[in-house]
XYZ file of C-alpha atoms in Angstrom:
581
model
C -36.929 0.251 -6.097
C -37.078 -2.215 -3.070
C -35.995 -1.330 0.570
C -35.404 2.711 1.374
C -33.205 2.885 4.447
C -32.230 6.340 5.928
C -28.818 6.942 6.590
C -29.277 9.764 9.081
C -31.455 12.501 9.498
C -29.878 16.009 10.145
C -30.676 17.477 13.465
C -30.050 20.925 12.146
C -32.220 23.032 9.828
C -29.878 23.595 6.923
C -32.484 25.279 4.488
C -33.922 27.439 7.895
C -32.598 30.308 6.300
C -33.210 29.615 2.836
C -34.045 33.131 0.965
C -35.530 33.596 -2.311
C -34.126 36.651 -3.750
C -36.248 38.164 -7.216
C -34.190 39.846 -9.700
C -36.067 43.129 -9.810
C -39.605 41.842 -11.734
C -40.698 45.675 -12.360
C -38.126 45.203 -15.186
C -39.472 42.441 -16.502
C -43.005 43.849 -16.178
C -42.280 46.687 -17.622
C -41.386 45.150 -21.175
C -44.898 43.767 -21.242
C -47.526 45.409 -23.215
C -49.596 48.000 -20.654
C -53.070 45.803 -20.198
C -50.586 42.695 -19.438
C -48.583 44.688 -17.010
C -51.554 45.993 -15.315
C -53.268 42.648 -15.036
C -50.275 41.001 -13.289
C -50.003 43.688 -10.630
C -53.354 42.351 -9.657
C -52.034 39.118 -8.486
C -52.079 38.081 -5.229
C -49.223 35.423 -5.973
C -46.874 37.311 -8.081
C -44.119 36.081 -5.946
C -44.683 32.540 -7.821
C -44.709 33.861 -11.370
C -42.742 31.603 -13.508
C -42.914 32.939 -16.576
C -45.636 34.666 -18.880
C -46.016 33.768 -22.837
C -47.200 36.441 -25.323
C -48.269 34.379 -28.946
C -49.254 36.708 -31.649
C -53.275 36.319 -32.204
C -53.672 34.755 -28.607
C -54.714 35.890 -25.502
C -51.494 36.299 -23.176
C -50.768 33.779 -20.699
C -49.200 33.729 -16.660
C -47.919 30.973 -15.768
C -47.403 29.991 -11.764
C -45.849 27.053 -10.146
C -49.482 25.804 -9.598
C -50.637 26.789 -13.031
C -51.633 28.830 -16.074
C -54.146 31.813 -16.146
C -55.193 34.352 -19.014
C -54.240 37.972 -18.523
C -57.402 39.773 -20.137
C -59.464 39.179 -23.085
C -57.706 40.918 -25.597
C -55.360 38.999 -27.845
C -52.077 39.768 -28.599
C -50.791 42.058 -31.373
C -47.752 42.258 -34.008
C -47.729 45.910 -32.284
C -47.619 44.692 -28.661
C -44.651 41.794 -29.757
C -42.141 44.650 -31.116
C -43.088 46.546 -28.104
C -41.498 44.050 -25.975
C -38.966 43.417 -28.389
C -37.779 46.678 -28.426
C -37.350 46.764 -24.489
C -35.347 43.896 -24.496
C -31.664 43.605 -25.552
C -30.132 41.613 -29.405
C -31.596 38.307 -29.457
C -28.664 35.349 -29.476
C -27.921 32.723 -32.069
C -30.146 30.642 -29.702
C -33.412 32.845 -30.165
C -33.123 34.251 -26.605
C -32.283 37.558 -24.766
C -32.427 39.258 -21.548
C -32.480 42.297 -19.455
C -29.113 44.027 -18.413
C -28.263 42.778 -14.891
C -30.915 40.747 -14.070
C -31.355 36.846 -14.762
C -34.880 37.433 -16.579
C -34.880 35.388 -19.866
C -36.884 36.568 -23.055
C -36.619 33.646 -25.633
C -38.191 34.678 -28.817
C -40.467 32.066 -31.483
C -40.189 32.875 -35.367
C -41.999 32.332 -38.001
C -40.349 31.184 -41.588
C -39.829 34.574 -42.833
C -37.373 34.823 -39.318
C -40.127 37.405 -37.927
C -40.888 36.883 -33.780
C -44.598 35.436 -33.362
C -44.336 34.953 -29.846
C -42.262 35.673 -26.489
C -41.907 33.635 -23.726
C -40.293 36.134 -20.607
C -39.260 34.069 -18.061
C -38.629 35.107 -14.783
C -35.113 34.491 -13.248
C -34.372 34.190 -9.319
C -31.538 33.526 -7.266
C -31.853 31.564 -4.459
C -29.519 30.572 -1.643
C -29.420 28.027 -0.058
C -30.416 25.423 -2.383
C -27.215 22.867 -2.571
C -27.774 22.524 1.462
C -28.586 18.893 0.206
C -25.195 18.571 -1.431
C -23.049 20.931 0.315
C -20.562 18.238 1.134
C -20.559 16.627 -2.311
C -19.531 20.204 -3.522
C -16.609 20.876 -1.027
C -15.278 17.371 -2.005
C -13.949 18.596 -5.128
C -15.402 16.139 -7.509
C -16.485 16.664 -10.483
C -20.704 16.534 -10.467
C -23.139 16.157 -13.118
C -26.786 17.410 -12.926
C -29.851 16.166 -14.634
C -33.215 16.702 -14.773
C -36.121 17.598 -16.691
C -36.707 21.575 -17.637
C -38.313 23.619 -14.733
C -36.828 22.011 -11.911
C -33.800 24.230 -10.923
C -30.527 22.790 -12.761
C -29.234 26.179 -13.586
C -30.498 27.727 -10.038
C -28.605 25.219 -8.652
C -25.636 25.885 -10.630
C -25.545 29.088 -9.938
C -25.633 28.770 -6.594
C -22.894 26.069 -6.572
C -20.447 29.184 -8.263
C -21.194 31.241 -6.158
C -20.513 28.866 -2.985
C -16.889 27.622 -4.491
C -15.656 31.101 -5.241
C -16.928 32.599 -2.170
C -17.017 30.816 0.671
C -14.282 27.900 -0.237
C -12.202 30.159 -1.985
C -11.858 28.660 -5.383
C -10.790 30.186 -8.857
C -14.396 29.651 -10.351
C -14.981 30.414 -14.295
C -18.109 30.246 -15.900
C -18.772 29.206 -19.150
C -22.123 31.018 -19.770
C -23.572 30.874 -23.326
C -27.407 32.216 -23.084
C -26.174 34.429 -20.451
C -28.908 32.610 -17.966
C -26.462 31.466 -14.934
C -24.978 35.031 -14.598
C -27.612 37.685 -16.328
C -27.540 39.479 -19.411
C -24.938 42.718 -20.077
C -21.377 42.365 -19.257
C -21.176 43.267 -15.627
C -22.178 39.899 -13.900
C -25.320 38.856 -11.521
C -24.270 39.136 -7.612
C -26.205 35.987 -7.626
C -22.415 34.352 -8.417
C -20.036 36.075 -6.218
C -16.608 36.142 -7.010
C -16.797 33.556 -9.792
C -15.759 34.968 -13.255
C -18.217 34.668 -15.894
C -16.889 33.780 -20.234
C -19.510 34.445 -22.218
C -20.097 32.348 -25.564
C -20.408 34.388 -28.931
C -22.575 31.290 -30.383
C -23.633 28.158 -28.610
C -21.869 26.001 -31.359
C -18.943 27.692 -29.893
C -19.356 26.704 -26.387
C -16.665 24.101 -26.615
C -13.754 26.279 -27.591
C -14.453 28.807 -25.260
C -14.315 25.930 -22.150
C -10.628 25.277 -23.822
C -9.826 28.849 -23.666
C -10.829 29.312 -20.488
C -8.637 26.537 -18.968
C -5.271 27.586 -21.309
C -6.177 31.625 -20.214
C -7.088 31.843 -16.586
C -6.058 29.167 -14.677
C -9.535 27.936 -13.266
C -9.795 25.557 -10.354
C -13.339 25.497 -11.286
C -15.288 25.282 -14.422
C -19.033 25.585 -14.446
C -20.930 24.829 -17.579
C -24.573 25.408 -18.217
C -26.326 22.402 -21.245
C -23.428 20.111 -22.188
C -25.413 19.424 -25.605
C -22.543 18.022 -28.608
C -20.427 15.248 -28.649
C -17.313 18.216 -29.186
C -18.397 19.658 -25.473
C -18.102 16.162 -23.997
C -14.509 15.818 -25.190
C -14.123 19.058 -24.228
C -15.157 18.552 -20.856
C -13.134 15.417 -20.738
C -10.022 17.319 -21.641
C -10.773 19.523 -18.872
C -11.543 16.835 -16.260
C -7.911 15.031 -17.403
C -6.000 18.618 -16.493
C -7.003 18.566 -12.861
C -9.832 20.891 -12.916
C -13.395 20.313 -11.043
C -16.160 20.468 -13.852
C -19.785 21.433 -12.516
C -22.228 20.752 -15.306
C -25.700 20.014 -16.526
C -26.995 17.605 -19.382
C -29.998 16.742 -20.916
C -31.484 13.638 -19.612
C -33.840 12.508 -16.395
C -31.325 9.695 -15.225
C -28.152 8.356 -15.373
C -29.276 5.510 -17.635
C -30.846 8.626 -20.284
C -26.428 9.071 -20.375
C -25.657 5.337 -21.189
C -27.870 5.685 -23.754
C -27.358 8.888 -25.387
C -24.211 8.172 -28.013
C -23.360 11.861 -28.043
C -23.107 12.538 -24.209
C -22.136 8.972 -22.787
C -18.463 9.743 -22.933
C -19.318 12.020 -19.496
C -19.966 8.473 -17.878
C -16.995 7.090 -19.057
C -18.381 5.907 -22.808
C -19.917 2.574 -23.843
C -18.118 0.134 -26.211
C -19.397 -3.448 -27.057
C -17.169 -6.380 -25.576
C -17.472 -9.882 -26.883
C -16.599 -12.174 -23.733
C -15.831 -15.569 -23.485
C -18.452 -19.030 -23.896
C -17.866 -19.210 -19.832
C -17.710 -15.951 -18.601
C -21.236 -15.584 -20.456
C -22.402 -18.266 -18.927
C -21.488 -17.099 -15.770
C -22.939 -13.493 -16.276
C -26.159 -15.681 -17.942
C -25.878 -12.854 -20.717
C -25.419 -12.895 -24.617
C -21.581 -13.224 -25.378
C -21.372 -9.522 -26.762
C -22.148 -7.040 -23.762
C -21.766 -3.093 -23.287
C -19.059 -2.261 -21.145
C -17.698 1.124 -20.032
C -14.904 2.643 -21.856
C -12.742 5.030 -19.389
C -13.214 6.478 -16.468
C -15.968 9.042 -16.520
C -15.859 12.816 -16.676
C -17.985 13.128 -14.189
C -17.602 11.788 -10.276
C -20.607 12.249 -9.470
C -24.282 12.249 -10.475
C -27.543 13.843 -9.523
C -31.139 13.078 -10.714
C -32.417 16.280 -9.746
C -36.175 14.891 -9.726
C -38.373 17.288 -7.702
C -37.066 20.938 -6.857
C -36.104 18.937 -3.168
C -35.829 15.803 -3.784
C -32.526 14.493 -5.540
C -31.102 11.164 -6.440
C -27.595 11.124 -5.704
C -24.986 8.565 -7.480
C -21.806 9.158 -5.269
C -19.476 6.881 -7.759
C -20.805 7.096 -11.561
C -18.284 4.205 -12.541
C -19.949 1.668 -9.942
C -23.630 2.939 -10.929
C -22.636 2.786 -14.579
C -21.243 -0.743 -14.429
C -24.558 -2.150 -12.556
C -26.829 -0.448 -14.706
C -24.448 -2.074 -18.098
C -24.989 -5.953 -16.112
C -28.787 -5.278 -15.361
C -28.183 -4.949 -11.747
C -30.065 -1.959 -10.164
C -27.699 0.482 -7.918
C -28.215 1.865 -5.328
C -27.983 5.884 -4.553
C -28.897 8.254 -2.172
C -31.731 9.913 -2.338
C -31.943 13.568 -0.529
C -34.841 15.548 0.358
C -35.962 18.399 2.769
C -38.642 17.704 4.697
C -41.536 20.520 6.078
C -39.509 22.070 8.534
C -36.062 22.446 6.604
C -34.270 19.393 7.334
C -32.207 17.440 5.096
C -32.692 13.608 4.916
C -30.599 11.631 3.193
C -31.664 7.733 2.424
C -30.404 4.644 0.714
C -33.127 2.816 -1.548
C -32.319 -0.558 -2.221
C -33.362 -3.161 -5.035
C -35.492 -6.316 -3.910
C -32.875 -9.081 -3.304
C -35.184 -12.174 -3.092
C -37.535 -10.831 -6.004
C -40.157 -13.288 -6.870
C -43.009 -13.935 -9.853
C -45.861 -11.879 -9.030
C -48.876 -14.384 -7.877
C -51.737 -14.998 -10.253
C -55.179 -13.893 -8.651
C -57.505 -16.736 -8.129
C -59.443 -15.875 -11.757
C -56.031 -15.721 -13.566
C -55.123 -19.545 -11.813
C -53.132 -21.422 -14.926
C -52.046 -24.946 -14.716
C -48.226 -25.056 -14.581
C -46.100 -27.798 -15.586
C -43.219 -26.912 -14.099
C -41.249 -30.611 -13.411
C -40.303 -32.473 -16.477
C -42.095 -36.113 -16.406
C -39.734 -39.170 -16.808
C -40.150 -39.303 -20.766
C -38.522 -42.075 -22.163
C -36.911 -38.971 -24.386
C -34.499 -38.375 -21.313
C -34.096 -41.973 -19.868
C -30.986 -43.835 -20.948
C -31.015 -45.905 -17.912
C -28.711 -48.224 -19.805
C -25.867 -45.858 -21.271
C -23.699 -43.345 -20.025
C -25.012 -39.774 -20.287
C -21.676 -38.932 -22.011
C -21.860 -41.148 -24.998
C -25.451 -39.982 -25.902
C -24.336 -36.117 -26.254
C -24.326 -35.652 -29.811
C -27.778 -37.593 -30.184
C -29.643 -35.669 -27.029
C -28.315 -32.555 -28.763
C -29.568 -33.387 -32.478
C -32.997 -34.099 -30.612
C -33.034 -31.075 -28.842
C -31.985 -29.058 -32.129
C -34.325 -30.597 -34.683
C -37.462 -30.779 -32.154
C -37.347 -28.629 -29.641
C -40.029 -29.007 -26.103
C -43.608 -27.958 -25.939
C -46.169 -28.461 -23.307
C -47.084 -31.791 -23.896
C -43.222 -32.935 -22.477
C -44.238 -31.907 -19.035
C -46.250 -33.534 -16.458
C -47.790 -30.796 -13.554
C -46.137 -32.058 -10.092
C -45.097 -30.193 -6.772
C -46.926 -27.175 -5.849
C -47.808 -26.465 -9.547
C -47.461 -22.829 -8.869
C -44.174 -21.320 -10.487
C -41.604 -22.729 -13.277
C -38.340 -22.373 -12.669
C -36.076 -21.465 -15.773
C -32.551 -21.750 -16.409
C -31.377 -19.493 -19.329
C -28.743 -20.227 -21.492
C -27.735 -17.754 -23.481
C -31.006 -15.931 -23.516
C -30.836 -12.101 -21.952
C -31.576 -12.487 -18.263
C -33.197 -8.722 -18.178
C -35.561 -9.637 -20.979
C -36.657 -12.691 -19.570
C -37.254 -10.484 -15.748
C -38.795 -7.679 -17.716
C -41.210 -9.921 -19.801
C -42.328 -12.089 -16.623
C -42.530 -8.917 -14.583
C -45.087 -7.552 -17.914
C -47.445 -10.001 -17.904
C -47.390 -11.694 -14.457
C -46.114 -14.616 -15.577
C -45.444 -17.295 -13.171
C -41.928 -17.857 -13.830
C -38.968 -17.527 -11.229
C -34.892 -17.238 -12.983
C -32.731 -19.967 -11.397
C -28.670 -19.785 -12.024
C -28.590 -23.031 -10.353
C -29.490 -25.550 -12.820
C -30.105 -28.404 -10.352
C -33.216 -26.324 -8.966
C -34.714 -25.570 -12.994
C -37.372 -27.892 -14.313
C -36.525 -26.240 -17.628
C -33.433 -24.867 -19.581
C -34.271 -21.671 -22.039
C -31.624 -21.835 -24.311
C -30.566 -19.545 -27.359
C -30.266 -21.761 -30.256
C -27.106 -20.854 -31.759
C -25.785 -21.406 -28.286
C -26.118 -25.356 -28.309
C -24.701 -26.217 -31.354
C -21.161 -27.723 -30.245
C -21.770 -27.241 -27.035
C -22.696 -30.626 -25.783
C -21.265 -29.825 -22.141
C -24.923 -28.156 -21.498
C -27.101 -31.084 -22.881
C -24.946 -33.693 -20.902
C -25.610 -32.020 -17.993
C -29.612 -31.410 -18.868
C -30.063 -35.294 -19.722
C -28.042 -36.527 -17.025
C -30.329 -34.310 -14.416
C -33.477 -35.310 -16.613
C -33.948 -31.577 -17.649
C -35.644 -30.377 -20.490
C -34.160 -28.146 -23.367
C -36.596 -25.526 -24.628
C -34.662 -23.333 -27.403
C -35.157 -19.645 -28.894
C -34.527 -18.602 -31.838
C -33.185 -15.484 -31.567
C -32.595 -13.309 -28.403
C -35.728 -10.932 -28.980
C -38.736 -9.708 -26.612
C -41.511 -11.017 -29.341
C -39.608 -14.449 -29.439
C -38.496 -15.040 -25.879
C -42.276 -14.346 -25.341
C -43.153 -16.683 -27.924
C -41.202 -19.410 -25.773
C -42.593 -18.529 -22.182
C -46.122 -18.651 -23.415
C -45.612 -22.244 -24.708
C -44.075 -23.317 -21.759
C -46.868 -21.960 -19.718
C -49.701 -23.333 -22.192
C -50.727 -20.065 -22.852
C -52.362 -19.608 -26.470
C -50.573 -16.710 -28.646
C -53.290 -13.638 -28.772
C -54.284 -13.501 -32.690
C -53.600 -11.207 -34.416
C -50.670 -9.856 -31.981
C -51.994 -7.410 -29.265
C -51.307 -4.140 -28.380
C -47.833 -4.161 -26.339
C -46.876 -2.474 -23.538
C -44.218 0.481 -25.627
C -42.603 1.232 -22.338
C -41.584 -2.254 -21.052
C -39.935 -2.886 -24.361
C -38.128 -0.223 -24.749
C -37.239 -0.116 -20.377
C -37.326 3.477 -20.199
C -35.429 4.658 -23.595
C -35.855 8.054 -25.143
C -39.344 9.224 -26.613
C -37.978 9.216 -30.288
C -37.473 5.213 -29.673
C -41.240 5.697 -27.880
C -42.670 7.315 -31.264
C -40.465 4.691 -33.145
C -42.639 1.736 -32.145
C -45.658 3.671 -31.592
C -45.626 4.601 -35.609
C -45.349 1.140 -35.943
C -48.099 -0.517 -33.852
C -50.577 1.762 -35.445
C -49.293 1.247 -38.953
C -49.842 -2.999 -38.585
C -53.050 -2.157 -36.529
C -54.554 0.482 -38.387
C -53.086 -0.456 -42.267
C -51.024 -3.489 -42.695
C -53.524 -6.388 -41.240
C -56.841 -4.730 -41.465
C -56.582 -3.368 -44.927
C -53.843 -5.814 -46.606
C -51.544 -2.809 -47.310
C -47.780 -2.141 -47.576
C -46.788 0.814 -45.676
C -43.529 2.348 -45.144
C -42.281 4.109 -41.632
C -40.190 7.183 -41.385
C -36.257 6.923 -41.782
C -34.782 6.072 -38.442
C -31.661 4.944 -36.662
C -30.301 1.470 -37.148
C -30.913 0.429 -33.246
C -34.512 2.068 -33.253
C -35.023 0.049 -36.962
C -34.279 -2.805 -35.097
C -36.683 -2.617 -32.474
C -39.373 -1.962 -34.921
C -38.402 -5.066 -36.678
C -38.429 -6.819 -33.110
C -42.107 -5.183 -32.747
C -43.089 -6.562 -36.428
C -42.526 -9.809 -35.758
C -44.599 -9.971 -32.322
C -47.040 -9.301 -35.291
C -46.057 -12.324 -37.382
C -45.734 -9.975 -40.693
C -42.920 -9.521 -42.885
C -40.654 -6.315 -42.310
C -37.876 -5.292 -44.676
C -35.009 -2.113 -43.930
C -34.188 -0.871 -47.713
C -32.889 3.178 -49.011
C -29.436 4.492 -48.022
C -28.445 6.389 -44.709
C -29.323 8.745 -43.077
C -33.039 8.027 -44.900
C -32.959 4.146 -44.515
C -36.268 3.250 -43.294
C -38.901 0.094 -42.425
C -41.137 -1.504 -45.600
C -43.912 -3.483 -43.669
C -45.402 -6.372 -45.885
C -48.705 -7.952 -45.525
C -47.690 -11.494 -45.918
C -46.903 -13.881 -42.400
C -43.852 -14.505 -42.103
């Protein structure tokens, strides 16, 4: 993020009278075996207690908002886990249960012969207050979205959102509650939700239908729903949206981009479908002629990155924020947080418009060529630039530039590139990496070199009239990939190619994708570091995806070894080969 500009700073304390209200915890305590129970009384900070875990053959745990401590020295017992169990009410299809009234959660683990090994109780509080941040966002009546990792107060926040529709604004609320965690177990509801309605879910696989039924039976205004997991409760949700009704929802996933990404959930940002544009239009974008594009309008109106407990990232129009983040332009959303003594401040972070290479320190000092010498290769001082298209383009095809076809003049300090046809965010993201001293031009006059994709010059002499009339260089790519586009930038810069491959940087490859794309490459790097090149072996990865296959392949190459997809779906997997390729 570049700039943060506040947009105004409340004068009023709107979390002043924030109260934390605790579902009674004697309940909860009481389920726990007697030396457990006891030992928690003795803490000074029960009022923190988050949740406590009780693992057959281990020594039971407390957990606190500033950490874990052991309760005893005495390990837990098959006799102490059906204790609890048998305080606690039937255990749901989703392994978890709770205490009549209350919001407490008891989620059980099992073993393989379906027998509970360990509890983990957590404790559940209502707190008001909490959507002071985005009380206005709430009594616009648009549909919001909430995301964030575990722990940090989604379903709180949800819960406090029902109550403030139904209650104070006067709306038909119904909530869709399948683990019985926004409104409490039993079937008389929480107080924590006010006059909201609560439709609880028989199985979570059923969650979907149920959100139907509750729109065709009761007339809701209002629809909150608690894990919007399956692709059926994102069409569901959709269906709702399209009837008129205000959704209020949760989803797994840190950021909006986690959404885009997600195939099951990103119809609740409107859905992604591939769009093959035009030879101009992608040169105009400086992008690859097939792009992602949203679909539809979203489900959702608005989003929020609920990334600290007070401190939210707020995407007032998901269809703008979608479309930047699908043309590798960075939005830019509030971002609300409470500050010491209660107030609300809202700001406005925004990207770095005049972005630049990072400089090289003094011990890191290359010497760039960055202006093309006057090669006889680009001189036809005696013939029109247009009649020499076909020729300059053949040359530029069959031996494309290195090094040696520059000469170092001006300030030697940065090269700057004009891609054609090569991705524009892999090119930023690979300079950004390794510091290179590179700066993206989209006005070819001010490049010293052009970057194109190879496939992109052939009958396309328009670009290579204009690079040999301005005396420009052509310096082609094979294919638009992070090992190759490397490949390219390193020549350019006369930097030698590490042997062997090195050891990448996982995270700027992938830009943030999920952790199974993470463990993807991972499983990869060690296999050609640890197997392939040091002992001459063949080794074969687990079955993945077809997108995460190819960004092993991607990662393979880097390596310059062989890599071959082979087996049927869903078990279709990698086969990497020893041999260079």
């Amino acid at each position: 993020m570049g700039n943060s500009t506040a947009l105004f700073h409340d004068d009023e304390s709107l979390l002043a009278n924030r109260t934390r209200v605790t579902d009674d915890l004697s309940l909860l305590l009481e389920l726990l075996p007697e030396r457990v129970h006891a030992a928690l009384t003795e803490k000074p900070d029960l009022g923190d207690l988050l949740e406590v875990v009780l693992d057959l053959g281990r020594l039971p745990e407390a957990r606190f908002s500033q950490g874990a401590e052991y309760l005893g020295d005495e390990v837990i017992t098959a006799e102490d886990l059906d204790y609890a169990v048998g305080k606690v009410g039937e255990f749901s299809g989703d392994n978890r249960a709770g205490i009549e009234r209350t919001l407490h959660r008891i989620s059980a683990i099992r073993n393989r012969h379906n027998k509970i090994i360990g509890l983990t109780c957590r404790v559940g509080r209502a707190i008001y207050g909490t959507i002071a941040m985005i009380r206005d966002l709430v009594e616009a009546g648009q549909s919001i979205l909430m995301l964030g990792r575990p722990g940090v107060g989604k379903t709180t926040a949800l819960r406090e959102i029902a109550r403030v529709l139904a209650d104070d604004l006067s709306k038909r609320v119904v909530i869709i509650d399948t683990s019985n965690e926004i409104a409490g177990d039993g079937d008389i509801p929480h107080p924590a939700i006010g006059r909201a309605r609560r439709m609880q879910v028989a199985r979570p696989e059923l969650q979907h239908q149920v959100m139907i039924e509750a729109v065709e039976n009761h007339m809701p205004e209002v629809i909150v729903i608690d894990e919007i997991g399956t692709e059926l409760e994102a069409i569901a949700a959709r269906t709702i949206a399209e009837r008129g009704v205000m959704l209020v929802g949760t989803a797994h996933g840190n950021q909006l981009v986690n959404l885009i990404k997600n195939p099951t959930l990103s119809d609740l940002i409107g859905g992604i479908q591939s769009v093959t544009l035009g030879d101009e239009e992608a040169r105009r974008r400086g992008s690859q002629k097939s792009v992602l594009e949203r679909k539809a309008p979203p489900t959702f109106q608005v989003a929020i990155e609920m990334q600290e407990r007070y401190r939210w990232v707020v995407h007032e129009d998901v269809a703008a924020g979608v479309d930047l983040i699908l043309r590798d332009r960075q939005p830019t959303p509030q971002v609300r947080t409470v500050s010491d003594s209660g107030k609300v401040i809202i700001t406005r972070e925004f990207p770095d418009s005049d972005w630049k290479p990072t400089v090289l320190s003094p011990r890191r000092q290359l010497s760039i060529p960055p202006v093309p010498s006057m090669n006889a290769r680009f001189r036809k001082e005696d013939k029109g630039f247009m009649k020499e298209d076909n020729s300059f383009m053949e040359q530029v095809m069959a031996e494309p530039m290195s090094a040696a076809d520059f000469t170092l003049t001006g300030d030697g300090t940065t090269l700057n590139i004009y891609p054609y046809g090569v991705s524009r965010n892999d090119l930023e993201q690979i300079i950004r990496h390794y510091s290179f001293p590179v700066h993206l031009t989209k006005d070819i006059d001010d490049a010293d070199v052009v970057l194109a994709l190879r496939t992109h010059l052939r009958d396309k002499a328009k670009i290579c009239a204009v690079a040999q009339n301005r005396q420009i260089p052509i310096h082609t790519v094979k294919t638009n990939s992070v090992p190759y586009i490397t490949r390219a930038l390193r020549r350019l810069l006369q930097i030698d190619e590490p042997a062997g491959g090195e050891n990448l940087d996982l995270n700027m490859l992938l830009n943030g994708d999920s952790e199974d794309e993470l463990e993807a490459l991972e499983e990869a790097r060690l296999a050609v570091e640890q197997i392939v090149i040091p002992k001459g072996q063949t080794v074969e990865l687990l079955p993945r995806s077809p997108n995460i296959r190819r960004m092993q392949h991607e990662l393979i190459e880097h390596y310059q070894l062989r890599s071959k997809s082979f087996g049927d779906e869903p078990n279709r997997r990698l086969r990497i080969y020893p041999e260079r390729a």
